[in-house]
Amino acid sequence: MLVLKEVNVKNFPLVFKFAPACAVVLSLFSSPVIAANVVLKNGDRLTGEIVKLSDNILTFKSPLFGEVELPWKQVLELQSDDGVTVKLKDGSTAKGKVTLSQQGELVIDQGDLGRSRPLQRADVAMFNPPVVDRSVKYSGRANLGGVFNRGNSEDDALNFDTEFIARTPENRYTVAAEVNEAE
């Protein structure tokens, strides 16, 4: 007959006493792994992060291979867990989780905004396009000079000039003024 022994809790190692509490705390501070999956036409699968799509080259960062450049035509399936900015050939952009099916349909899940209508692979111009700074940059200068002599000769001179420049990515606007006064 099998008899179970009673275990003395006082001699139980501390590691086992607090193991359930440690497991709960660790699970609260852990985060899910965010990754993108790419399936190529030859059946190869890559897991990592979408860096960009430009000139029909998908740049993909894999923890094992580093940055890999893949021809966009060779990508059969694509799924991202994190947000990707998609720029279409008509100039519009959207940000969300991207899914490319084997049929060549791309769907962008924008979270609370919903899912986009299925787009064709040929409609996509770029993933994560470079950010264009559309802000106006201002600069300017002002100079003031003068000569005042009251000795043997009486000289008075005053010079003032200023310039203000506003720059946009397409244009530059300049306003300048100059005043010269002399006696």
Coordinates of C-alpha atoms in Angstrom, one line a residue:
M1 CA 0.0 0.0 0.0
L2 CA 1.2 3.5 -1.0
V3 CA 1.6 5.9 1.9
L4 CA 2.2 9.6 1.2
K5 CA 4.5 11.5 3.5
E6 CA 3.6 14.9 4.8
V7 CA 6.0 17.6 3.6
N8 CA 7.2 20.1 6.1
V9 CA 6.5 23.6 4.6
K10 CA 9.0 25.3 6.9
N11 CA 11.9 23.5 5.1
F12 CA 10.4 24.1 1.6
P13 CA 12.8 26.1 -0.6
L14 CA 11.9 29.8 -1.1
V15 CA 12.1 29.5 -4.8
F16 CA 9.1 27.1 -4.9
K17 CA 7.1 29.1 -2.4
F18 CA 7.1 32.2 -4.6
A19 CA 7.1 30.5 -8.0
P20 CA 3.4 31.1 -8.7
A21 CA 3.6 34.8 -7.8
C22 CA 6.7 35.2 -9.9
A23 CA 5.0 33.6 -12.9
V24 CA 2.0 35.9 -12.6
V25 CA 4.3 39.0 -12.3
L26 CA 6.4 37.9 -15.3
S27 CA 3.3 37.3 -17.4
L28 CA 2.1 40.8 -16.7
F29 CA 5.3 42.5 -17.9
S30 CA 5.8 40.3 -21.0
S31 CA 4.7 41.6 -24.4
P32 CA 3.8 39.7 -27.5
V33 CA 6.4 39.4 -30.3
I34 CA 5.5 41.7 -33.2
A35 CA 6.7 40.3 -36.5
A36 CA 5.9 40.1 -40.2
N37 CA 5.8 36.9 -42.2
V38 CA 6.7 36.7 -45.8
V39 CA 6.2 33.6 -48.0
L40 CA 8.1 33.6 -51.3
K41 CA 7.0 31.9 -54.5
N42 CA 9.5 29.1 -54.0
G43 CA 8.0 28.3 -50.6
D44 CA 10.7 30.0 -48.4
R45 CA 9.3 31.7 -45.3
L46 CA 10.9 34.7 -43.5
T47 CA 9.9 36.2 -40.2
G48 CA 11.0 39.7 -39.2
E49 CA 10.1 43.3 -39.8
I50 CA 9.1 45.2 -43.0
V51 CA 11.5 48.0 -43.5
K52 CA 10.3 49.4 -46.8
L53 CA 9.1 48.7 -50.3
S54 CA 10.6 50.9 -53.0
D55 CA 11.2 50.4 -56.7
N56 CA 9.6 46.9 -56.5
I57 CA 12.2 45.8 -53.9
L58 CA 10.9 44.7 -50.5
T59 CA 13.5 45.4 -47.8
F60 CA 12.9 43.0 -44.9
K61 CA 14.8 42.8 -41.6
S62 CA 15.2 39.3 -40.2
P63 CA 16.8 38.6 -36.9
L64 CA 18.7 35.7 -38.5
F65 CA 19.7 37.2 -41.9
G66 CA 19.7 41.0 -41.2
E67 CA 18.3 43.2 -43.9
V68 CA 17.3 41.2 -47.0
E69 CA 16.1 42.8 -50.3
L70 CA 13.4 40.7 -52.0
P71 CA 11.9 41.3 -55.4
W72 CA 8.3 42.3 -54.9
K73 CA 7.2 39.9 -57.7
Q74 CA 8.6 37.0 -55.8
V75 CA 6.5 37.7 -52.6
L76 CA 3.5 35.3 -52.6
E77 CA 2.1 36.1 -49.2
L78 CA 2.7 38.9 -46.6
Q79 CA 1.3 39.5 -43.2
S80 CA 2.4 42.2 -40.7
D81 CA 1.5 42.4 -37.1
D82 CA 2.6 46.0 -36.7
G83 CA 1.6 49.1 -38.5
V84 CA 2.9 49.7 -42.0
T85 CA 2.4 52.9 -43.9
V86 CA 1.3 52.1 -47.4
K87 CA 1.5 54.6 -50.2
L88 CA -0.5 53.8 -53.3
K89 CA 0.3 54.8 -56.9
D90 CA -2.6 57.4 -56.8
G91 CA -0.7 59.2 -54.0
S92 CA -3.0 58.2 -51.1
T93 CA -1.6 56.7 -48.0
A94 CA -2.9 54.4 -45.2
K95 CA -1.4 52.9 -42.1
G96 CA -2.3 49.6 -40.6
K97 CA -1.6 45.9 -40.5
V98 CA -1.0 44.6 -44.1
T99 CA -2.1 41.3 -45.5
L100 CA -1.2 40.1 -49.0
S101 CA -3.0 37.0 -50.1
Q102 CA -1.9 34.4 -52.7
Q103 CA -4.3 35.9 -55.2
G104 CA -2.4 39.2 -55.1
E105 CA -5.0 41.1 -53.0
L106 CA -3.7 43.5 -50.4
V107 CA -5.9 44.4 -47.4
I108 CA -4.9 47.1 -44.8
D109 CA -6.5 46.7 -41.4
Q110 CA -6.6 50.1 -39.8
G111 CA -7.8 49.1 -36.4
D112 CA -10.8 51.2 -35.3
L113 CA -11.2 52.6 -38.8
G114 CA -11.8 49.2 -40.2
R115 CA -10.4 47.2 -43.1
S116 CA -9.7 48.7 -46.6
R117 CA -11.2 47.3 -49.7
P118 CA -9.0 44.7 -51.3
L119 CA -6.3 46.4 -53.4
Q120 CA -4.2 44.8 -56.2
R121 CA -0.5 44.3 -55.8
A122 CA 0.1 46.6 -58.7
D123 CA -1.7 49.5 -56.9
V124 CA 1.0 49.6 -54.2
A125 CA 3.8 52.1 -54.7
M126 CA 5.7 52.0 -51.4
F127 CA 5.7 50.6 -47.9
N128 CA 7.0 53.0 -45.2
P129 CA 7.8 55.9 -47.6
P130 CA 10.3 58.5 -46.4
V131 CA 8.8 61.3 -44.4
V132 CA 8.8 64.5 -46.4
D133 CA 9.2 67.6 -44.3
R134 CA 6.5 70.0 -45.7
S135 CA 7.0 72.7 -43.1
V136 CA 8.0 76.2 -43.8
K137 CA 11.4 77.2 -42.6
Y138 CA 12.1 80.9 -41.8
S139 CA 15.4 82.7 -41.6
G140 CA 16.5 86.3 -41.6
R141 CA 19.1 88.9 -40.9
A142 CA 19.4 92.5 -40.0
N143 CA 22.4 94.8 -40.1
L144 CA 22.8 98.3 -38.6
G145 CA 25.9 100.5 -39.0
G146 CA 26.7 104.1 -38.5
V147 CA 29.5 106.7 -38.6
F148 CA 29.2 109.9 -36.6
N149 CA 32.2 112.3 -36.6
R150 CA 31.8 115.8 -35.1
G151 CA 35.3 117.0 -35.1
N152 CA 37.0 119.0 -37.8
S153 CA 34.7 117.6 -40.4
E154 CA 31.0 116.9 -39.9
D155 CA 30.2 113.3 -41.0
D156 CA 26.9 111.6 -40.4
A157 CA 26.1 108.2 -42.0
L158 CA 23.6 105.5 -41.2
N159 CA 23.2 102.1 -42.9
F160 CA 20.5 99.6 -42.3
D161 CA 19.5 96.5 -44.2
T162 CA 17.3 93.5 -43.5
E163 CA 16.3 90.3 -45.2
F164 CA 13.6 87.8 -44.4
I165 CA 13.4 84.4 -46.1
A166 CA 10.6 81.8 -46.0
R167 CA 11.3 78.4 -47.6
T168 CA 9.0 75.6 -48.5
P169 CA 10.0 72.3 -50.3
E170 CA 9.0 73.9 -53.6
N171 CA 9.6 77.7 -53.3
R172 CA 11.6 80.3 -51.6
Y173 CA 10.2 83.8 -50.7
T174 CA 12.5 86.7 -49.9
V175 CA 11.7 90.2 -48.6
A176 CA 14.6 92.6 -48.3
A177 CA 15.0 96.3 -47.4
E178 CA 18.0 98.6 -47.4
V179 CA 18.3 102.2 -46.1
N180 CA 21.5 104.3 -46.5
E181 CA 21.6 107.9 -45.1
A182 CA 24.6 110.1 -45.4
E183 CA 25.4 113.9 -45.1

